[in-house]
XYZ file of C-alpha atoms in Angstrom:
658
model
C 7.863 5.691 54.979
C 5.806 3.060 53.146
C 2.631 5.100 53.695
C 4.333 8.177 52.223
C 5.406 6.236 49.111
C 1.893 4.803 48.688
C 0.345 8.257 49.112
C 2.681 9.778 46.478
C 1.885 6.934 44.075
C -1.868 7.508 44.433
C -1.422 11.261 43.850
C 0.663 10.542 40.736
C -1.991 8.220 39.310
C -4.696 10.819 39.939
C -2.649 13.521 38.188
C -2.054 11.238 35.193
C -5.705 10.286 34.931
C -6.858 13.913 34.996
C -4.102 15.235 32.729
C -5.233 13.118 29.794
C -8.639 13.706 28.220
C -8.121 10.994 25.651
C -9.379 7.432 25.650
C -7.407 6.621 22.494
C -3.866 6.826 21.161
C -2.546 8.788 18.200
C -0.368 6.990 15.673
C 1.929 8.224 12.936
C 4.438 6.711 10.519
C 8.150 6.547 11.269
C 11.104 5.227 9.267
C 10.188 2.541 6.684
C 6.514 3.455 7.194
C 6.298 1.674 10.545
C 3.405 2.602 12.851
C 4.337 4.260 16.129
C 2.542 6.010 18.968
C 3.046 9.762 18.878
C 1.880 12.830 20.808
C -1.877 13.363 21.121
C -2.978 15.200 17.996
C -6.605 15.711 19.078
C -8.576 15.672 22.276
C -12.313 15.142 22.700
C -13.667 18.542 23.666
C -17.395 17.820 23.514
C -20.036 15.189 22.808
C -23.256 16.515 21.242
C -26.904 15.435 21.060
C -27.141 13.217 24.098
C -30.727 14.430 24.586
C -32.044 14.638 21.004
C -32.819 10.952 20.337
C -31.236 10.773 16.913
C -32.228 7.467 15.392
C -29.975 5.829 12.821
C -28.414 9.116 11.586
C -26.563 8.661 8.277
C -24.859 11.921 7.290
C -23.686 15.283 8.568
C -22.649 18.577 6.986
C -21.381 21.818 8.568
C -22.113 25.139 6.880
C -22.050 28.702 8.284
C -21.826 27.533 11.902
C -24.779 25.213 11.477
C -24.707 21.438 11.551
C -27.125 19.566 9.297
C -27.763 15.909 10.194
C -29.632 13.392 8.030
C -31.598 11.723 10.835
C -32.678 8.757 8.742
C -34.620 6.832 11.385
C -36.706 9.917 12.256
C -37.144 10.890 8.568
C -35.889 14.445 9.041
C -32.980 16.829 8.677
C -31.881 18.206 12.035
C -30.388 21.716 11.841
C -28.236 22.577 14.862
C -27.022 26.140 15.440
C -23.517 25.685 16.814
C -23.401 29.192 18.314
C -26.819 29.497 19.895
C -27.180 25.768 20.662
C -30.662 25.792 19.152
C -32.016 23.288 16.661
C -34.873 22.894 14.228
C -36.274 20.229 11.893
C -36.613 20.209 8.107
C -38.544 17.773 5.936
C -40.287 15.910 8.721
C -43.346 15.323 6.488
C -41.682 14.975 3.104
C -38.699 12.676 3.646
C -38.676 8.911 4.066
C -35.111 7.716 4.818
C -32.729 10.627 4.238
C -29.127 9.367 4.071
C -27.180 12.302 2.593
C -27.248 16.076 3.062
C -25.393 18.974 1.437
C -25.858 22.731 1.899
C -25.164 25.772 -0.293
C -25.966 29.477 0.087
C -29.351 28.905 -1.532
C -30.522 25.394 -0.826
C -30.368 22.293 1.332
C -29.997 19.143 -0.787
C -31.109 15.799 0.623
C -30.470 12.333 -0.828
C -33.415 10.090 0.014
C -33.059 6.474 -1.185
C -36.445 5.685 0.356
C -38.222 7.848 -2.235
C -35.461 7.435 -4.864
C -35.236 11.224 -5.114
C -33.086 14.222 -4.372
C -35.215 16.614 -2.321
C -34.272 20.313 -2.314
C -35.284 22.729 0.473
C -34.675 26.428 0.988
C -33.168 27.682 4.238
C -36.640 28.303 5.672
C -37.377 24.593 5.436
C -39.767 24.877 2.495
C -39.557 22.194 -0.154
C -38.436 23.662 -3.486
C -38.016 20.732 -5.831
C -37.721 16.976 -6.188
C -35.385 15.330 -8.671
C -36.168 11.738 -9.585
C -34.653 9.171 -11.912
C -33.107 10.812 -15.025
C -35.210 10.350 -18.142
C -32.265 10.579 -20.541
C -31.666 7.455 -22.643
C -27.967 7.889 -21.845
C -28.685 6.977 -18.225
C -29.694 3.461 -19.267
C -32.831 1.452 -18.674
C -31.360 -0.936 -16.083
C -29.461 1.591 -13.949
C -30.991 2.157 -10.539
C -31.439 5.627 -9.069
C -31.307 5.462 -5.288
C -29.399 8.576 -4.121
C -27.330 7.748 -1.038
C -24.859 10.659 -0.807
C -24.468 13.879 -2.761
C -22.492 17.097 -3.184
C -23.121 20.214 -5.273
C -20.542 22.401 -7.030
C -20.615 26.194 -7.481
C -22.491 25.912 -10.798
C -25.276 23.930 -9.173
C -24.275 20.594 -10.710
C -25.209 17.680 -8.462
C -22.904 14.685 -7.946
C -24.714 11.635 -6.580
C -23.546 8.304 -5.177
C -26.387 5.900 -5.904
C -26.819 2.552 -4.163
C -25.345 -0.256 -6.237
C -24.195 1.985 -9.089
C -20.905 0.713 -10.526
C -20.776 3.168 -13.449
C -19.466 5.972 -11.259
C -20.963 9.132 -9.794
C -24.207 10.315 -11.336
C -23.825 13.911 -12.504
C -26.901 16.104 -12.952
C -27.203 19.782 -13.791
C -29.111 22.188 -11.533
C -32.363 21.339 -13.322
C -31.911 17.611 -12.811
C -30.862 16.817 -16.382
C -28.421 13.914 -16.700
C -24.891 15.029 -17.659
C -23.183 11.643 -17.508
C -21.333 9.318 -15.176
C -18.325 10.783 -13.436
C -15.014 9.063 -12.671
C -15.903 5.368 -12.304
C -13.499 2.976 -10.591
C -11.299 0.739 -12.711
C -12.116 -2.948 -13.003
C -9.576 -5.102 -11.200
C -8.081 -8.015 -13.154
C -6.053 -10.468 -11.120
C -3.676 -13.155 -12.357
C -6.448 -15.777 -12.284
C -8.746 -13.518 -14.316
C -6.098 -13.216 -17.030
C -5.719 -16.991 -17.199
C -9.483 -17.517 -17.397
C -9.634 -14.979 -20.206
C -7.623 -17.401 -22.328
C -9.836 -20.453 -21.824
C -13.351 -19.106 -21.134
C -15.789 -17.975 -23.790
C -17.538 -14.618 -23.485
C -20.740 -16.353 -22.371
C -18.930 -18.308 -19.668
C -17.155 -15.177 -18.427
C -20.432 -13.258 -18.221
C -22.044 -16.049 -16.183
C -19.194 -17.083 -13.924
C -17.195 -13.889 -13.427
C -18.287 -10.642 -11.853
C -16.210 -8.007 -13.581
C -17.779 -4.740 -12.637
C -16.036 -1.772 -11.025
C -16.482 -1.293 -7.302
C -19.134 1.326 -6.497
C -18.219 4.454 -4.570
C -19.329 4.529 -0.958
C -19.208 8.279 -0.286
C -17.950 11.590 -1.611
C -17.144 15.183 -0.684
C -16.079 18.372 -2.457
C -13.457 20.999 -1.603
C -13.592 24.781 -1.930
C -12.053 24.582 -5.419
C -14.867 22.354 -6.648
C -12.780 19.151 -6.839
C -14.693 15.998 -5.938
C -13.196 13.386 -3.586
C -14.520 9.834 -3.354
C -14.005 6.851 -1.080
C -14.347 3.195 -2.057
C -14.702 0.317 0.379
C -12.733 -2.924 0.009
C -10.006 -1.083 -1.855
C -6.423 -0.710 -0.655
C -3.789 1.833 -1.674
C -6.282 3.929 -3.619
C -9.423 3.869 -1.461
C -9.493 7.681 -1.587
C -9.494 9.527 -4.907
C -9.368 13.190 -5.871
C -11.028 13.824 -9.229
C -10.355 16.604 -11.692
C -13.114 18.077 -13.851
C -13.129 15.093 -16.227
C -13.152 12.504 -13.440
C -9.498 11.381 -13.436
C -7.796 10.667 -10.123
C -5.173 13.354 -9.424
C -4.353 12.498 -5.796
C -0.620 11.821 -6.039
C -0.120 8.760 -3.808
C -3.552 7.295 -4.581
C -2.782 7.391 -8.303
C 0.363 5.350 -7.562
C -1.682 2.967 -5.367
C 0.601 3.936 -2.495
C -1.624 5.430 0.210
C -1.661 4.039 3.747
C -5.405 3.495 4.006
C -8.160 1.134 5.168
C -10.658 -1.065 3.347
C -13.608 -0.016 5.502
C -13.674 3.759 5.016
C -17.248 5.077 5.145
C -16.826 8.855 4.768
C -14.297 11.603 4.202
C -13.964 15.367 4.583
C -11.564 18.014 3.264
C -10.581 21.181 5.126
C -9.812 24.585 3.615
C -6.104 23.722 3.312
C -6.753 20.569 1.292
C -6.046 18.093 4.091
C -8.134 14.938 3.902
C -9.878 13.263 6.843
C -11.129 9.711 6.288
C -13.343 7.758 8.691
C -13.636 4.007 9.115
C -16.777 2.263 10.303
C -14.878 1.284 13.452
C -14.257 4.932 14.383
C -10.636 5.296 13.258
C -9.790 8.681 11.723
C -6.986 8.972 9.170
C -5.662 12.446 8.434
C -3.681 13.025 5.202
C -1.934 15.959 3.623
C -3.000 17.260 0.206
C -0.814 14.679 -1.591
C -2.164 11.680 0.319
C 0.640 11.272 2.890
C -0.608 10.047 6.243
C -0.225 12.533 9.098
C -2.122 10.896 11.977
C -4.405 8.019 12.779
C -6.470 8.145 15.955
C -9.838 7.211 17.479
C -11.326 3.740 17.713
C -14.374 1.638 18.511
C -16.351 1.589 21.741
C -16.617 -2.111 22.565
C -17.589 -2.756 26.160
C -18.772 0.722 27.158
C -19.259 4.180 25.671
C -16.320 6.554 26.092
C -15.687 9.975 24.674
C -13.843 9.686 21.377
C -14.693 6.017 20.859
C -17.421 5.226 18.341
C -19.857 2.311 18.140
C -20.607 2.508 14.398
C -19.200 5.573 12.640
C -21.097 6.919 9.658
C -20.053 10.536 8.893
C -17.223 13.018 9.424
C -17.015 16.809 9.005
C -14.402 19.514 9.616
C -15.051 23.154 10.507
C -12.962 26.268 9.781
C -10.960 25.829 12.997
C -9.977 22.254 12.056
C -12.265 20.758 14.687
C -13.368 17.287 13.604
C -16.940 16.053 14.092
C -17.737 12.331 13.950
C -21.295 11.000 13.823
C -22.029 7.751 15.684
C -24.941 5.963 14.037
C -25.757 3.604 16.917
C -25.592 6.035 19.814
C -26.875 9.069 17.883
C -24.015 11.198 19.220
C -21.514 13.535 17.586
C -17.984 13.470 19.037
C -15.992 16.694 18.650
C -12.194 16.420 18.314
C -10.134 19.592 18.872
C -6.542 19.802 17.572
C -3.734 19.998 20.120
C -0.745 22.377 19.956
C 1.180 19.536 18.322
C -1.414 19.161 15.544
C -1.641 22.945 15.086
C 2.130 23.101 14.543
C 1.965 20.415 11.868
C -1.015 22.105 10.185
C 0.843 25.422 10.141
C 3.920 23.807 8.607
C 1.790 21.960 6.033
C 0.107 25.214 5.008
C 3.542 26.615 4.128
C 4.453 23.322 2.466
C 1.383 23.366 0.190
C 2.225 26.932 -0.858
C 5.782 25.871 -1.730
C 7.243 27.949 1.110
C 9.582 25.208 2.311
C 12.117 27.527 3.930
C 9.400 29.261 5.967
C 8.203 25.872 7.223
C 11.662 24.647 8.269
C 11.689 26.095 11.807
C 8.159 24.841 12.428
C 9.091 21.319 11.327
C 12.062 21.415 13.671
C 9.707 22.326 16.527
C 7.491 19.395 15.514
C 10.484 17.069 15.812
C 10.900 18.177 19.420
C 7.521 16.530 20.078
C 8.278 13.470 17.965
C 11.675 12.993 16.367
C 10.590 10.131 14.106
C 7.410 11.349 12.406
C 7.722 10.887 8.638
C 5.904 13.956 7.449
C 8.119 16.322 9.471
C 11.300 14.822 8.024
C 9.794 15.118 4.546
C 9.049 18.809 5.126
C 12.545 19.520 6.463
C 14.046 17.646 3.513
C 12.157 19.926 1.115
C 13.527 22.956 2.968
C 17.107 21.689 2.797
C 16.632 20.883 -0.889
C 15.487 24.448 -1.530
C 18.575 25.647 0.355
C 20.676 23.418 -1.964
C 21.919 21.465 1.035
C 21.439 18.185 -0.804
C 23.274 15.925 1.654
C 20.934 16.838 4.529
C 17.966 16.771 2.170
C 18.835 13.209 1.143
C 19.271 12.221 4.802
C 15.806 13.438 5.796
C 14.139 12.105 2.630
C 15.531 8.702 3.544
C 14.145 8.900 7.085
C 10.784 9.922 5.602
C 10.896 6.947 3.175
C 10.454 9.392 0.282
C 12.349 7.599 -2.486
C 11.557 10.092 -5.218
C 12.687 13.051 -3.114
C 15.828 11.151 -2.159
C 16.453 10.415 -5.845
C 16.273 14.111 -6.736
C 18.707 15.029 -3.954
C 21.033 12.171 -4.894
C 21.022 13.336 -8.542
C 22.307 16.729 -7.411
C 24.957 15.111 -5.175
C 26.076 12.819 -7.985
C 26.165 15.676 -10.477
C 28.341 17.745 -8.159
C 30.676 14.781 -7.565
C 31.067 14.062 -11.292
C 31.763 17.698 -12.130
C 34.498 17.730 -9.504
C 36.147 14.354 -10.133
C 35.336 13.369 -13.728
C 38.832 14.352 -15.033
C 40.472 12.150 -12.391
C 38.111 9.240 -13.115
C 38.768 9.437 -16.873
C 42.531 9.615 -16.292
C 42.441 6.460 -14.128
C 40.349 4.588 -16.704
C 42.732 5.547 -19.535
C 45.756 4.552 -17.433
C 44.291 1.133 -16.655
C 43.459 0.610 -20.341
C 47.046 1.456 -21.397
C 48.552 -0.845 -18.778
C 46.380 -3.761 -19.892
C 46.548 -3.096 -23.641
C 50.333 -2.882 -23.782
C 50.753 -5.657 -21.228
C 52.779 -3.468 -18.917
C 51.160 -5.370 -16.071
C 50.867 -9.131 -16.472
C 48.748 -11.377 -14.330
C 50.004 -14.872 -13.762
C 47.391 -17.538 -13.484
C 47.974 -19.892 -10.634
C 46.748 -23.428 -10.832
C 44.379 -24.370 -8.057
C 44.918 -27.903 -6.817
C 41.723 -28.173 -4.754
C 39.021 -30.143 -6.596
C 36.254 -28.479 -4.577
C 37.377 -24.932 -5.426
C 37.779 -25.895 -9.094
C 34.252 -27.349 -9.092
C 32.823 -24.154 -7.619
C 34.751 -21.940 -10.054
C 33.539 -24.132 -12.927
C 30.273 -22.173 -12.701
C 31.802 -19.467 -14.911
C 31.912 -21.940 -17.839
C 28.100 -21.976 -17.881
C 28.111 -18.421 -19.246
C 30.112 -19.268 -22.386
C 29.522 -22.958 -23.082
C 26.394 -24.124 -21.210
C 25.707 -27.245 -23.295
C 29.266 -28.596 -23.057
C 29.403 -27.673 -19.368
C 26.208 -29.617 -18.598
C 27.641 -32.627 -20.438
C 30.740 -32.670 -18.218
C 28.606 -32.086 -15.114
C 26.499 -35.135 -15.967
C 29.575 -37.198 -16.791
C 31.062 -36.301 -13.376
C 34.213 -34.667 -14.736
C 33.216 -31.501 -12.896
C 30.793 -30.760 -10.103
C 29.760 -32.652 -6.980
C 27.023 -32.734 -4.370
C 29.165 -30.598 -2.051
C 30.040 -27.982 -4.678
C 26.378 -27.778 -5.773
C 25.298 -27.320 -2.144
C 27.782 -24.468 -1.721
C 26.524 -22.878 -4.960
C 22.933 -23.112 -3.674
C 24.059 -21.271 -0.550
C 25.832 -18.612 -2.657
C 22.669 -18.279 -4.758
C 20.611 -17.678 -1.604
C 23.099 -15.027 -0.441
C 22.868 -13.229 -3.799
C 19.054 -13.278 -3.548
C 19.287 -11.776 -0.051
C 21.771 -9.188 -1.298
C 19.495 -8.401 -4.234
C 16.395 -8.063 -2.030
C 17.951 -6.185 0.854
C 21.217 -4.756 -0.432
C 20.134 -2.452 -3.230
C 20.389 1.287 -2.716
C 17.584 3.034 -0.860
C 16.012 4.160 -4.139
C 15.684 0.632 -5.513
C 15.511 -1.410 -2.300
C 12.910 -4.178 -2.496
C 12.701 -4.892 1.243
C 9.760 -2.584 1.901
C 8.127 -5.072 4.310
C 11.244 -5.575 6.457
C 11.554 -9.303 5.727
C 14.173 -11.252 7.656
C 17.270 -12.753 6.008
C 16.112 -16.292 6.795
C 12.702 -15.640 5.275
C 14.256 -14.445 2.011
C 16.644 -17.423 1.925
C 13.739 -19.807 2.506
C 11.727 -18.219 -0.315
C 14.751 -18.563 -2.608
C 15.727 -22.139 -1.741
C 12.314 -23.669 -0.946
C 10.892 -23.560 -4.506
C 14.317 -24.568 -5.891
C 14.480 -27.788 -3.852
C 10.838 -28.510 -4.743
C 11.743 -28.107 -8.414
C 14.645 -30.556 -8.091
C 12.409 -33.171 -6.486
C 9.486 -32.545 -8.874
C 11.697 -32.682 -11.950
C 13.094 -36.009 -10.765
C 9.582 -37.412 -10.412
C 8.610 -36.147 -13.865
C 11.801 -37.411 -15.530
C 11.344 -40.838 -13.930
C 7.958 -41.137 -15.610
C 8.940 -39.544 -18.944
C 12.156 -41.510 -19.579
C 14.549 -38.792 -18.465
C 18.196 -39.839 -18.409
C 19.250 -37.752 -15.421
C 19.451 -39.068 -11.875
C 18.421 -37.153 -8.768
C 22.105 -36.323 -8.226
C 22.409 -34.976 -11.799
C 19.318 -32.785 -11.368
C 20.520 -31.469 -8.005
C 23.884 -30.499 -9.499
C 22.817 -29.017 -12.852
C 20.038 -26.931 -11.224
C 22.608 -25.289 -8.947
C 24.948 -24.520 -11.841
C 22.014 -23.145 -13.896
C 21.968 -20.117 -11.595
C 25.350 -19.052 -12.997
C 24.118 -15.883 -14.825
C 22.232 -14.681 -11.760
C 25.034 -15.480 -9.300
C 27.819 -13.944 -11.384
C 26.081 -10.914 -12.924
C 23.326 -9.758 -10.558
C 25.810 -8.413 -7.956
C 27.002 -5.896 -10.569
C 23.403 -4.731 -11.059
C 23.048 -4.339 -7.297
C 26.216 -2.257 -7.130
C 24.990 -0.235 -10.115
C 21.874 0.719 -8.152
C 24.064 2.845 -5.862
C 24.956 5.154 -8.722
C 21.576 5.575 -10.417
C 18.431 7.614 -9.797
C 14.789 7.022 -10.669
C 15.408 8.545 -14.089
C 17.744 5.654 -14.932
C 15.632 2.946 -13.276
C 15.041 1.297 -16.652
C 18.713 0.207 -16.593
C 18.155 -1.722 -13.354
C 14.874 -3.209 -14.571
C 16.199 -4.209 -17.998
C 19.448 -5.650 -16.621
C 17.646 -7.697 -13.959
C 15.099 -8.977 -16.473
C 17.853 -9.863 -18.972
C 19.791 -11.823 -16.322
C 16.683 -13.689 -15.121
C 15.733 -14.640 -18.702
C 19.321 -15.775 -19.331
C 19.176 -17.909 -16.182
C 15.953 -19.599 -17.319
C 17.491 -20.293 -20.741
C 20.497 -21.951 -19.067
C 18.133 -23.988 -16.866
C 16.189 -24.998 -19.984
C 19.404 -26.176 -21.669
C 20.400 -28.034 -18.491
C 17.144 -30.012 -18.444
C 17.409 -30.710 -22.169
C 21.027 -31.879 -22.065
C 20.768 -33.891 -18.847
C 17.582 -35.790 -19.787
C 18.237 -35.932 -23.563
C 14.889 -34.265 -24.262
C 13.784 -32.420 -27.374
C 12.726 -28.780 -27.051
C 9.079 -29.836 -26.778
C 9.916 -32.516 -24.243
C 11.851 -29.995 -22.163
C 8.910 -27.586 -22.099
C 6.617 -30.469 -21.109
C 9.031 -31.474 -18.337
C 9.154 -27.936 -16.934
C 5.362 -27.522 -16.985
C 4.781 -30.900 -15.324
C 7.418 -30.048 -12.705
C 5.557 -26.821 -11.892
C 2.299 -28.794 -11.598
C 3.978 -31.215 -9.190
C 5.246 -28.285 -7.121
C 1.673 -26.977 -6.807
C 0.426 -30.450 -5.879
C 3.112 -30.835 -3.183
C 2.277 -27.397 -1.738
C -1.447 -28.247 -1.779
C -0.892 -31.574 -0.033
C 1.357 -29.940 2.547
C -1.258 -27.249 3.201
C -4.007 -29.821 3.681
C -1.848 -31.957 5.988
C -0.781 -28.882 7.956
C -4.387 -27.718 8.434
C -5.605 -31.171 9.379
C -2.592 -32.084 11.496
C -4.482 -31.921 14.781
C -7.163 -34.270 13.493
C -4.540 -36.648 12.056
C -2.577 -36.620 15.309
C -5.725 -37.329 17.348
C -6.680 -40.160 14.985
C -3.219 -41.761 15.191
C -3.228 -41.353 18.967
C -6.656 -43.025 19.214
C -5.525 -45.916 17.021
C -2.385 -46.428 19.110
C -4.433 -46.342 22.314
C -6.865 -48.872 20.860
C -4.054 -51.186 19.794
C -2.390 -50.970 23.223
C -5.735 -51.640 24.901
C -6.326 -54.808 22.882
C -2.692 -55.874 23.321
C -3.206 -55.929 27.051
């Protein structure tokens, strides 16, 4: 019996090993944009050029069933006929280090940074023309011209990525005349940069700060003539789709909301507008035409070479059948990825989606969900279909699963509009009835006196909204407030922060990173307690009249506007759409400013400071907070060394004591 079980187990393992051609996993996004393993989208069908000794190849382009490879180390362009399996060489005696290649009906364009030229060949391999550094004064005297990658549009205009060029893509006409720089990246200004702008002179900023846009790393062009670029060390907008004047029109990239990588080296676009981006480590990211991630697959070959795993990836291309070709610079191989039935279904549905045929794509998306019931892009497609059917409840449900807040907002607007049209007379009647009952005192509310001092101290927080200065006076005097009531108010404040961060409606929810409740409470209370301690230190030095107890209590009560009013803003978020988002933003900002004003008055009244002294106290308290955090960070990082030192000292003392 045991032998039979062992035999069946071996057979099962053999079947599993032969049934999967993949050495990598395919990932997609599920609810809340969480990564998950999904069905295999591509399998490795072939590995090319194991016998051609490609040396340091840099680029690849597929055109009319021919593959053109910039074989940089061998100073040539290899032309491989994908039907006949034959190959030939171009430019073996005229190129130096070709790193980019592009092909049209007439010519083969090669970017050669070694000669600082664009070299043009005909399809017989004869050199036609060389284009060197533009002579136009508009190009600039100090700009370098080292063509690394290039594409050509239907008019013959050449778009060039030059090594080290931060001004954007160099655009030349078909004769090599300079047309201008195309679509440069924006310069990033961080918070520190903005502070330095205030204190540094222009000369200091030019010497100490490097404020130049990031250069593009690679580019491609689609069948419509739109240029796509990729930038390394950029997140959220690493990939851009440029219109004719260079502006980024890729929807999610423009919003800095793409799921991307900071080490993309190349990209390709298929005939349907889907984007394929390649990282240096061999990961392939596939996006739809709006920048939504469909799949991520592939990976790096670390210990040994395996089909589909890349040592150092350098180029990616896509043919008419959606086969993906990835060029491995170190091994000189091209890995061919063929779409599975699962990927073909998604591509078919996306083709309908791009054409606006959401209803036609609905059944296909439902078939996709049979393979993977959690994939974001399928739920987004089904939601669009339901929206077109005017089934807004189901549309909202699937938009929410797909984490599409804007789509959900549109569906919710329709649901809300339908609800208001149906029930607005009843709502108005109830409001009028309540107003009449209160105005004519038909219903009277008797106020009951609360005998508990603790409850009265907690409820005293409402006085801070109307009479903050008088309230702080009585808090300092001890007529109201206590350590216990302040502690409870701190806890209530933390709960409101958690509710604000996690409890808003899906449209306005801030918890995009799935933070835990305890993390949010710590972030809310940690800086608050540091402020209490820091303000006590500052007031002790600057003749402040408040004690540590006073500061602990008045700081808690200063949160009155936020504690009492922000819950109404949170509840309001459940009735608003993106179109009314300014109401949420303005209300939240107003409440936060009000809270800081109350805190300001609390410091002023408790310590008997002037307005200037209060500002000084707050700034010094913030400095002390930074100092405490810095000291803690240093102690935390050096804790092992400190512990070993203390342990050694103790051991030495014990040794001498003996």
